[in-house]
Coordinates of C-alpha atoms and ligand atoms in Angstrom, one line a residue:
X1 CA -22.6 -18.1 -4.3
X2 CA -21.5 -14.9 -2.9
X3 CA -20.3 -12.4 -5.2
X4 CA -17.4 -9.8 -4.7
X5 CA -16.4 -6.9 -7.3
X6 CA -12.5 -5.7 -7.3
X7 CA -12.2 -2.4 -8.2
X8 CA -8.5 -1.9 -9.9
X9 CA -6.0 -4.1 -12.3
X10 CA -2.6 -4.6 -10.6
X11 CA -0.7 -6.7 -8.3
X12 CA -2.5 -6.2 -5.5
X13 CA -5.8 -6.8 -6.8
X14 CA -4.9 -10.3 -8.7
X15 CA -3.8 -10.8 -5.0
X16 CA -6.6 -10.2 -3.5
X17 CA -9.0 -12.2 -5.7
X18 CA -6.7 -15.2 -5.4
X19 CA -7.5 -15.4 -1.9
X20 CA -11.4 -14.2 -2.6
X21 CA -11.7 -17.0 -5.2
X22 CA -11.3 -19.9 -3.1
X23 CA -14.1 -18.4 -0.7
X24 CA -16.6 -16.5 -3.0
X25 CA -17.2 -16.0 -6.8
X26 CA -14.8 -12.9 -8.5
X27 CA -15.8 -9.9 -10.4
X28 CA -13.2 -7.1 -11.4
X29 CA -13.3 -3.7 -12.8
X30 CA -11.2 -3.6 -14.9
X31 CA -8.7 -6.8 -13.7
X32 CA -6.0 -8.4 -15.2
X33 CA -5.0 -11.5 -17.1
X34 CA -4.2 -12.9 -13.8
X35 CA -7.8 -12.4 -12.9
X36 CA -9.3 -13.4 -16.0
X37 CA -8.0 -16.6 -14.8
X38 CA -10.2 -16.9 -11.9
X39 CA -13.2 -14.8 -12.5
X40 CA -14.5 -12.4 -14.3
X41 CA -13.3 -8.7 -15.8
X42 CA -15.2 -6.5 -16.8
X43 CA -14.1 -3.2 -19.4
X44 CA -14.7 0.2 -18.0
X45 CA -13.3 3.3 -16.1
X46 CA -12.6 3.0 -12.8
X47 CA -13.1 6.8 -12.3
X48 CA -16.8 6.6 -13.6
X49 CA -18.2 6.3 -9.9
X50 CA -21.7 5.8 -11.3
X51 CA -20.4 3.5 -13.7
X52 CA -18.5 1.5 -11.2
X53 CA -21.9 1.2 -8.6
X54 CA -23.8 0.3 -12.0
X55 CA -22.1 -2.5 -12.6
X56 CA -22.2 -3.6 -9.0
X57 CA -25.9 -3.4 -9.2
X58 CA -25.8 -5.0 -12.1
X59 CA -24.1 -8.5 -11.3
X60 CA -25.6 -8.2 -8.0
X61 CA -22.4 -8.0 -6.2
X62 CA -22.6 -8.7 -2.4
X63 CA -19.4 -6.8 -1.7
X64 CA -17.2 -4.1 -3.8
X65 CA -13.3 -4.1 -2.5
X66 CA -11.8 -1.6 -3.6
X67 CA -8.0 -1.4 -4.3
X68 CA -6.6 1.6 -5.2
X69 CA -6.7 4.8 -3.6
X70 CA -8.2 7.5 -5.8
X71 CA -11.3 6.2 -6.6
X72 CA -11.9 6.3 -2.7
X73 CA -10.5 9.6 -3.1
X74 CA -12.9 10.9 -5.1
X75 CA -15.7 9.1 -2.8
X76 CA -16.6 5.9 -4.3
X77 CA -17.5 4.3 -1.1
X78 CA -19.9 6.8 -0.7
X79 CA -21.6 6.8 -3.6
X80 CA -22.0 2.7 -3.5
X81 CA -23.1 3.2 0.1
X82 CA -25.6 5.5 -0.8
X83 CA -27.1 3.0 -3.0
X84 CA -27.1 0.5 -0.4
X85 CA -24.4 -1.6 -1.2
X86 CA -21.9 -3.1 0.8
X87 CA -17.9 -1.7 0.0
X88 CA -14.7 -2.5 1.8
X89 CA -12.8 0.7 1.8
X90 CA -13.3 4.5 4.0
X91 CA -15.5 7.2 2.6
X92 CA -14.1 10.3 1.1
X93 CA -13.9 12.3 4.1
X94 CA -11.8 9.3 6.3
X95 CA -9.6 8.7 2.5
X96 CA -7.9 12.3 3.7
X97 CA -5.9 10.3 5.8
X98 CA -4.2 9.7 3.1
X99 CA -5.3 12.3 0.6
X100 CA -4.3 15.6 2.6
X101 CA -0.9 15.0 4.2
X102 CA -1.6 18.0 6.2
X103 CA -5.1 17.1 8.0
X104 CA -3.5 13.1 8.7
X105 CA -0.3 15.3 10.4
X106 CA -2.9 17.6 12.3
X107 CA -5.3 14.7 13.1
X108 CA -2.2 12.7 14.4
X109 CA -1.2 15.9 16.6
X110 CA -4.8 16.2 17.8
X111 CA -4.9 12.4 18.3
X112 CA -1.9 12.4 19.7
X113 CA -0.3 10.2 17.6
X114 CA 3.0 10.2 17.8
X115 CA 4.7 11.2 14.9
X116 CA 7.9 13.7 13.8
X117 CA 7.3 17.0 14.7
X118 CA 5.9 18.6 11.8
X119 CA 4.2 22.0 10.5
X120 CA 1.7 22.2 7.8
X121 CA 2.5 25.3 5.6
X122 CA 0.1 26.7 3.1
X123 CA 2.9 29.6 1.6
X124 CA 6.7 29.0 0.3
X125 CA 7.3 31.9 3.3
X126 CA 5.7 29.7 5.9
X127 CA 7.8 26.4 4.1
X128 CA 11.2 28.5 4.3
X129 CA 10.4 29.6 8.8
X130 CA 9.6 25.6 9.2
X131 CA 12.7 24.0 7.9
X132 CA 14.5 27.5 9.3
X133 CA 13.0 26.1 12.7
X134 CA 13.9 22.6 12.4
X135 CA 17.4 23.9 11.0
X136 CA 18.5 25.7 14.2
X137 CA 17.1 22.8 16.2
X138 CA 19.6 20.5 15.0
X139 CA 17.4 18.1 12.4
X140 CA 17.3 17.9 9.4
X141 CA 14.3 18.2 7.5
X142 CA 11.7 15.9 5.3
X143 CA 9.1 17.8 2.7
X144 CA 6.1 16.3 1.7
X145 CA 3.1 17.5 -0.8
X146 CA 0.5 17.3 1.1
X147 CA -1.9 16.2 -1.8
X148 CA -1.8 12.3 -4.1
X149 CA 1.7 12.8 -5.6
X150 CA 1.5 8.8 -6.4
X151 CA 4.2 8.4 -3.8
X152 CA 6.9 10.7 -5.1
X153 CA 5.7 13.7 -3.6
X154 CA 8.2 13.2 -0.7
X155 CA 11.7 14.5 -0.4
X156 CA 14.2 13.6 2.4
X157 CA 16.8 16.4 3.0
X158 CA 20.2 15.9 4.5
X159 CA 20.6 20.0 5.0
X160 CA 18.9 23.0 4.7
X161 CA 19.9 23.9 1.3
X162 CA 18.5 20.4 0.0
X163 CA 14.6 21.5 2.3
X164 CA 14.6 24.8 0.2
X165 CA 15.5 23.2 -3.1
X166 CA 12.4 20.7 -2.2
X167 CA 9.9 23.4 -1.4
X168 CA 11.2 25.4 -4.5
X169 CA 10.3 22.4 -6.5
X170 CA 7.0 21.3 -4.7
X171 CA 5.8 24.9 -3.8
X172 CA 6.6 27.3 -6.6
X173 CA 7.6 25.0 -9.9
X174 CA 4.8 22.4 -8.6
X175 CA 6.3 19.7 -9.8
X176 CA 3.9 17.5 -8.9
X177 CA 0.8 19.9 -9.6
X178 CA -1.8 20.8 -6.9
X179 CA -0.6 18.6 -4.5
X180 CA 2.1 20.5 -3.9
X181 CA 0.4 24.0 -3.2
X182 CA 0.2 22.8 0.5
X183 CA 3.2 21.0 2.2
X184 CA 4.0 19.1 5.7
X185 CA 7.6 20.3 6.8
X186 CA 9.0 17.5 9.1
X187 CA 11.5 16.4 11.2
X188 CA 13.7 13.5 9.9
X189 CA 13.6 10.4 12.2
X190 CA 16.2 7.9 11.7
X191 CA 15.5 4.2 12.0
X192 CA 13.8 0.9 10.6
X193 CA 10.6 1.5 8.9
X194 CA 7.5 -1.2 8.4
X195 CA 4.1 -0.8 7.8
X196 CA 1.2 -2.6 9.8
X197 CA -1.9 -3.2 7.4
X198 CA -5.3 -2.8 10.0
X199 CA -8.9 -4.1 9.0
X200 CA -11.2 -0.9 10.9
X201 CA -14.9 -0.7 11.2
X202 CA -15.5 2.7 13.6
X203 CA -12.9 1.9 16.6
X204 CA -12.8 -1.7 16.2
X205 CA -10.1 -3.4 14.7
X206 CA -7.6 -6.4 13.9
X207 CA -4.5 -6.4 11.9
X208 CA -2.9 -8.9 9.2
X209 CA 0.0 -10.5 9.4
X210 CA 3.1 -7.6 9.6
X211 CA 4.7 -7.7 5.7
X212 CA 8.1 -5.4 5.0
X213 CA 8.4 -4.0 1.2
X214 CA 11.2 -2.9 -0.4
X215 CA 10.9 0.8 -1.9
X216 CA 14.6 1.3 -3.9
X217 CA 14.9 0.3 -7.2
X218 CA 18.3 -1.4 -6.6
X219 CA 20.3 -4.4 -4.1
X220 CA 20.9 -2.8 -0.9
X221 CA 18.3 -0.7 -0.5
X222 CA 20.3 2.0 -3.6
X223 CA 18.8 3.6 -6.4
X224 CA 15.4 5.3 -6.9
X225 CA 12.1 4.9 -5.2
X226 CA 9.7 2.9 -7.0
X227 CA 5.9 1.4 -6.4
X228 CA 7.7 -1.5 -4.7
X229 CA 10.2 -4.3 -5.4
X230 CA 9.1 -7.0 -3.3
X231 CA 7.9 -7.9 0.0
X232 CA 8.4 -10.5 2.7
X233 CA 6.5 -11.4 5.9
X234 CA 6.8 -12.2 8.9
X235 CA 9.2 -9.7 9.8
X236 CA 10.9 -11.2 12.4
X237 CA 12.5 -8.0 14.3
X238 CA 9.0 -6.7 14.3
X239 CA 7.7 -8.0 17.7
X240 CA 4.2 -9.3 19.0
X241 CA 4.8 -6.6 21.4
X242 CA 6.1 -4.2 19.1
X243 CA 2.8 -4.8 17.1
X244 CA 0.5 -4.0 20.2
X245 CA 2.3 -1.0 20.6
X246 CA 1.8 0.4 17.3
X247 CA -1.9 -0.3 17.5
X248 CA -2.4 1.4 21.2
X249 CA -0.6 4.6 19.8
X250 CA -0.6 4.5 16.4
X251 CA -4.4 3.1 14.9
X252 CA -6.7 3.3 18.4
X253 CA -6.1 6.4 19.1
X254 CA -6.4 8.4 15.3
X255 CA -9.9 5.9 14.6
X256 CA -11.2 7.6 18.3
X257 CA -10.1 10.8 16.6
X258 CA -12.1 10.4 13.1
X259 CA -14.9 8.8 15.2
X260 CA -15.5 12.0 17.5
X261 CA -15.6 14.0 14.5
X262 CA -18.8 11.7 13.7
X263 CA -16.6 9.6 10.8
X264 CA -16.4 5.8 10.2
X265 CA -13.9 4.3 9.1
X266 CA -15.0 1.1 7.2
X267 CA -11.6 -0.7 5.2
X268 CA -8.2 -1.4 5.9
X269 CA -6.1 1.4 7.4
X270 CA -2.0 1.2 6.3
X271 CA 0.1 2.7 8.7
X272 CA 3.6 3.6 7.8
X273 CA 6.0 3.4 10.7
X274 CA 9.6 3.9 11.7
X275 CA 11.2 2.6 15.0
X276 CA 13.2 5.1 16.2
X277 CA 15.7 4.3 19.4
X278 CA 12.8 1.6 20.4
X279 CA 10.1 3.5 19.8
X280 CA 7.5 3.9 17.4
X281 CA 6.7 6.6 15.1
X282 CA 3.7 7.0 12.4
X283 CA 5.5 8.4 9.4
X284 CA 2.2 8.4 7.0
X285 CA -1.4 6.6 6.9
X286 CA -2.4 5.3 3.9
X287 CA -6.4 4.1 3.5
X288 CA -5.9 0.7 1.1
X289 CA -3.7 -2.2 0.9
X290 CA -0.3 -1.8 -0.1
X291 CA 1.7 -2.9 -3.2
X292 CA 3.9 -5.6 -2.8
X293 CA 2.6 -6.0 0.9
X294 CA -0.5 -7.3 0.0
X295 CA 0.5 -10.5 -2.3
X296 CA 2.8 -11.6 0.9
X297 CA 0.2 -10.9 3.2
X298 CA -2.6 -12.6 1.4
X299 CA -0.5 -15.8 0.9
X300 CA -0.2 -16.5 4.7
X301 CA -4.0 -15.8 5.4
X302 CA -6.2 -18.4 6.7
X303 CA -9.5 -19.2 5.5
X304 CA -12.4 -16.3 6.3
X305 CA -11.0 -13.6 4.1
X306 CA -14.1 -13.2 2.2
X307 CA -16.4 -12.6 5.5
X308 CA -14.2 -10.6 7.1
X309 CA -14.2 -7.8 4.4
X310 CA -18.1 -8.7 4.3
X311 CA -18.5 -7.8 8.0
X312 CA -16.4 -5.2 8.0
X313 CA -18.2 -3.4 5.2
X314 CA -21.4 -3.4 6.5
X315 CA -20.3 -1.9 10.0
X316 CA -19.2 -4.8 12.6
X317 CA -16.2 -5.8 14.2
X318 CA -13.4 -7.5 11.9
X319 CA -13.2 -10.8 13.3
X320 CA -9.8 -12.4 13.6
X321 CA -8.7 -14.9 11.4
X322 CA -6.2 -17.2 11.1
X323 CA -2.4 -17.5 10.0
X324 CA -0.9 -20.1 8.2
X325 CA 3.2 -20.5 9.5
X326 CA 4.6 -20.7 6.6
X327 CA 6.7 -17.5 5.4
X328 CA 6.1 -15.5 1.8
X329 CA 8.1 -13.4 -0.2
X330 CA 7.4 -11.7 -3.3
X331 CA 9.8 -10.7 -6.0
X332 CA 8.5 -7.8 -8.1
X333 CA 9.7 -8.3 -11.9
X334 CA 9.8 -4.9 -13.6
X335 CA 10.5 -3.6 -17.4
X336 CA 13.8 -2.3 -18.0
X337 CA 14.1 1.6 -17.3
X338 CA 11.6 1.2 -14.5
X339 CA 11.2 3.4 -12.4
X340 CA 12.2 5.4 -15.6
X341 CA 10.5 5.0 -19.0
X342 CA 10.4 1.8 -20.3
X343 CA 9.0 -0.1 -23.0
X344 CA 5.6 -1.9 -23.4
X345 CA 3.8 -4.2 -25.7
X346 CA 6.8 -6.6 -25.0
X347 CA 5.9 -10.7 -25.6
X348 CA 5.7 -12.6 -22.1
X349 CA 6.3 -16.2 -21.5
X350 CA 5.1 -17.8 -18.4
X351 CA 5.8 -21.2 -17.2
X352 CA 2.1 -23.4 -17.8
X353 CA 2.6 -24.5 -14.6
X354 CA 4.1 -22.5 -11.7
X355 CA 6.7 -24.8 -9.4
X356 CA 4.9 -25.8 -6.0
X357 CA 4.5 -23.3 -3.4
X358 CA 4.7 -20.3 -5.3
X359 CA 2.1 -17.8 -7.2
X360 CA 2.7 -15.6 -10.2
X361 CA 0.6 -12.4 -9.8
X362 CA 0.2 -10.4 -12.5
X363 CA 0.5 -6.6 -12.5
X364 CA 1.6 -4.5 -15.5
X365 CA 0.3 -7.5 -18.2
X366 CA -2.4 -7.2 -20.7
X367 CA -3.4 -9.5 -23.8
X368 CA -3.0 -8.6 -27.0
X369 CA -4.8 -11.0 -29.8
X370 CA -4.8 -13.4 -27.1
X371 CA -0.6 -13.3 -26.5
X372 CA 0.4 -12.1 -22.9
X373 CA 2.5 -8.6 -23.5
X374 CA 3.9 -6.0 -20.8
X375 CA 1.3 -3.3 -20.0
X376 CA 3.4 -1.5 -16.9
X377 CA 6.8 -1.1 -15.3
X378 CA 5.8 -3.6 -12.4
X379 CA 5.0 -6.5 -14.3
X380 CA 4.2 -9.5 -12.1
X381 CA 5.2 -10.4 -8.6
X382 CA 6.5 -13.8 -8.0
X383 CA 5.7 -15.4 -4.7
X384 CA 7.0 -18.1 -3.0
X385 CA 5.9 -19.8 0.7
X386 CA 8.0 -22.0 2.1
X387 CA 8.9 -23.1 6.2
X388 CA 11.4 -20.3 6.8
X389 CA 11.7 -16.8 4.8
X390 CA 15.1 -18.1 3.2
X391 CA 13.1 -21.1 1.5
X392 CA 10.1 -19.2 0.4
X393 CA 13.1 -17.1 -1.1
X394 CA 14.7 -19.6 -2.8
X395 CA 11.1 -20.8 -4.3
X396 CA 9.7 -17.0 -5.4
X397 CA 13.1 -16.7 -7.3
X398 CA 12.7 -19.7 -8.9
X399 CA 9.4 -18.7 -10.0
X400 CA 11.4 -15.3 -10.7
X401 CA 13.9 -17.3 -13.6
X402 CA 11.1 -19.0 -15.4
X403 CA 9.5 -16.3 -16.3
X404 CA 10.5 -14.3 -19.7
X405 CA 10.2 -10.8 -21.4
X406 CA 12.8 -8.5 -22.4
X407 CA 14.2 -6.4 -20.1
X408 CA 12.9 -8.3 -17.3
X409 CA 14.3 -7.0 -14.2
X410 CA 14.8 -7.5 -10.4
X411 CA 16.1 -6.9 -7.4
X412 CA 18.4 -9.9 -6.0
X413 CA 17.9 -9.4 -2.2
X414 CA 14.3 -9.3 -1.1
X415 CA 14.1 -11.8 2.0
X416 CA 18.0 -11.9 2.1
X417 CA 19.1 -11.7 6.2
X418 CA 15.5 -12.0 7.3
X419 CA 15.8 -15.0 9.4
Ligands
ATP501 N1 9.8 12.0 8.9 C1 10.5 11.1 8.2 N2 11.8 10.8 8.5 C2 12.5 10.0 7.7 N3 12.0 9.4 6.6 C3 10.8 9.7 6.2 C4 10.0 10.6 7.0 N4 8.8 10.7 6.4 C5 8.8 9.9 5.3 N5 10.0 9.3 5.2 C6 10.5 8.4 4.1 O1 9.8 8.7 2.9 C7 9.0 7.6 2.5 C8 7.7 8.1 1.9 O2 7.1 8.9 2.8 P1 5.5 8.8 3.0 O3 5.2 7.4 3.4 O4 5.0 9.9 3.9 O5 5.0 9.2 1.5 P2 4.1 8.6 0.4 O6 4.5 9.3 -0.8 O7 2.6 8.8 0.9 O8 4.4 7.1 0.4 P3 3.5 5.8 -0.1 O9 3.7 5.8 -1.6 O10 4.2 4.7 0.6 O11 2.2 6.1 0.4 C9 8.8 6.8 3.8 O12 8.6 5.4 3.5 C10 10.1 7.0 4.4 O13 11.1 6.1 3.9
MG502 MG1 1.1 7.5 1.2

């Protein structure tokens, strides 16, 4: 049987080897006690590249997916290619896409992309003349650390005073470290924001089903930003055509750029977009699956999930697959204090048997002496499919109530007004 290795532990990965284990036999690095469940983990330290390609070798693993983003940061696709195996996920140099906020913002310029108008500054003076610029055009300005923040190194200003706060904090008191030392200085767009998820291989491509997540901590889009609070897809207001559009101006176009510049992109390519008075805007590229996005997603796949990663890690053309109709939404349940601190070590109970139609994913679990505790704020998504968005709702919720920890928290509208 056809092996795969999972590189990462969360959400997303249990996910992904939920839908791999009904097409292939599953290995993880490290996993999950969701995984556990359906294949096998296996200890060890996901930033050990040769550790990692090691193992590979060693359970003769016929394709390594990779989840998160740093270890392809730090190149781990190349060093498994270089000992000719077969990974799903870009080498270091095409991760900058996501890695350096300032070569995806010049690529996208170069590509022509389009995107806010932005300036990359390498000095607080340069930071301070951008948002002056963007000041006394009448917009109001967005500052982002060019570097892996993990997703907070972005602030959105509503003045000018707020843009030089932001590059205080990100330039000079580098609040979050290196990252910072760089910044993009942007234009704020206004409008509705979802992210396409593309499977690449060099300039061919094919995107999954359109998911929407849910960034803010609390009901109505309030509160802090957080890893993600839930997800639902389809996404009905995001069009066929609307789709199509986004992958003419938005993924063709920056894969021809990477490819001129003799790169080959080989994973799945996250674009985050905003439609802005009917038109689309790339407000980041990110170069894994996303979290929440990803448990929705995979629920709604058809079957050939295992040999499209297959094929598109060795170099050909993703090939289509299909789309089952039902809807999914997923219902992150957090720790209390999330996105704040929060406690862990905290005794879970699970339902033995999940209602029909729905999935319990594990995140932020571990086991302790064999009892299920809390290990993270994102604890587990719930998941539920149903015929319309409002019923896999009502059944991911349901799945939501049954499960128990203290402090078990989430938020009360994902899916709500979708259909
Ligand atoms: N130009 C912009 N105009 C308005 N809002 C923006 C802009 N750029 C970013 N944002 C907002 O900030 C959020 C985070 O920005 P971005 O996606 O670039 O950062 P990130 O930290 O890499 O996020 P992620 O963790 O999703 O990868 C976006 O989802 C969007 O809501
Ligand atoms: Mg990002």
């Amino acid at each position: 049987m056809n092996k795969v290795l999972i590189i990462g532990s969360g959400g997303r990965e249990h996910a992904l080897a939920w839908k791999l284990a009904r097409e292939c036999e599953v290995h993880a690095l490290p996993g999950n006690p969701g995984i556990e469940e359906i294949g096998q983990c296996h200890p060890g330290d996901v930033a050990d590249l040769a550790e990692v390609a090691r193992l590979a070798r060693n359970i003769a693993a016929d394709l390594v997916l990779v989840g998160p983003e740093n270890p392809l940061l730090e190149g781990l696709a190349d060093v498994l290619r270089s000992e000719g195996l077969v990974c799903f996920g870009p080498g270091k140099r095409e991760a900058l896409l996501e890695g350096s906020k300032a070569f995806a913002k010049e690529l996208m310029v170069e590509a022509g992309v389009p995107t806010a108008w932005g300036r990359v500054c390498r000095s607080f003076s340069e930071g301070e003349e951008a948002v002056q610029t963007l000041h006394q055009m009448g917009k109001r300005p967005v500052v982002k650390a060019s570097g892996a923040a993990l997703g907070k190194g972005v602030t959105v200003c509503n003045d000018l005073r707020e843009a030089l706060l932001a590059l205080e904090r990100t330039m000079v008191e580098l609040e979050f470290g290196e990252a910072g030392r760089t910044v993009v200085v942007e234009e704020r767009l206004e409008g509705r924001e979802f992210s396409l998820l593309t499977v690449c291989s060099g300039e061919a491509y094919w995107s999954l089903p359109v998911a929407q997540d849910y960034k803010r901590a609390e009901d109505g889009d309030r509160g802090p930003n957080t890893g993600g609070m839930g997800s639902v897809s389809p996404t009905p207001w995001v069009t066929e055509d609307l789709v199509r559009e986004a992958e003419e101006k938005i993924v063709a176009p920056i894969l021809r750029a990477l490819s001129q510049r003799g790169l080959d992109y080989r994973g799945v390519l996250f674009s985050g977009l905003m439609v802005q008075d009917g038109e689309v805007f790339c407000l980041e590229y990110n170069v894994r699956f996303g979290d929440p996005e990803t448990q929705s997603v995979v629920a709604r796949l058809g079957d050939g999930f295992y040999e499209l990663l297959l094929e598109t890690g060795r170099g050909g053309r993703p090939q289509p697959i299909g789309e089952r109709p039902e809807a999914a939404v997923t219902v992150v349940l957090t720790s209390g204090g999330y996105p704040g601190a929060y406690a862990k070590g905290l005794p879970i109970v699970v339902p033995s048997e999940v209602p029909s139609d729905t999935i319990l994913f594990h995140a932020g679990t571990a086991r302790r002496d064999g009892d299920l505790v809390t290990a993270g704020g994102r604890v587990f998504g719930a998941t539920g499919l149903g015929p319309t968005v409002q019923e896999a709702r009502r059944r991911a919720y349901k799945l939501a109530d049954l499960v128990q920890f203290d402090g078990k928290r989430f938020r009360s509208d994902i899916g709500a007004y979708e259909d």
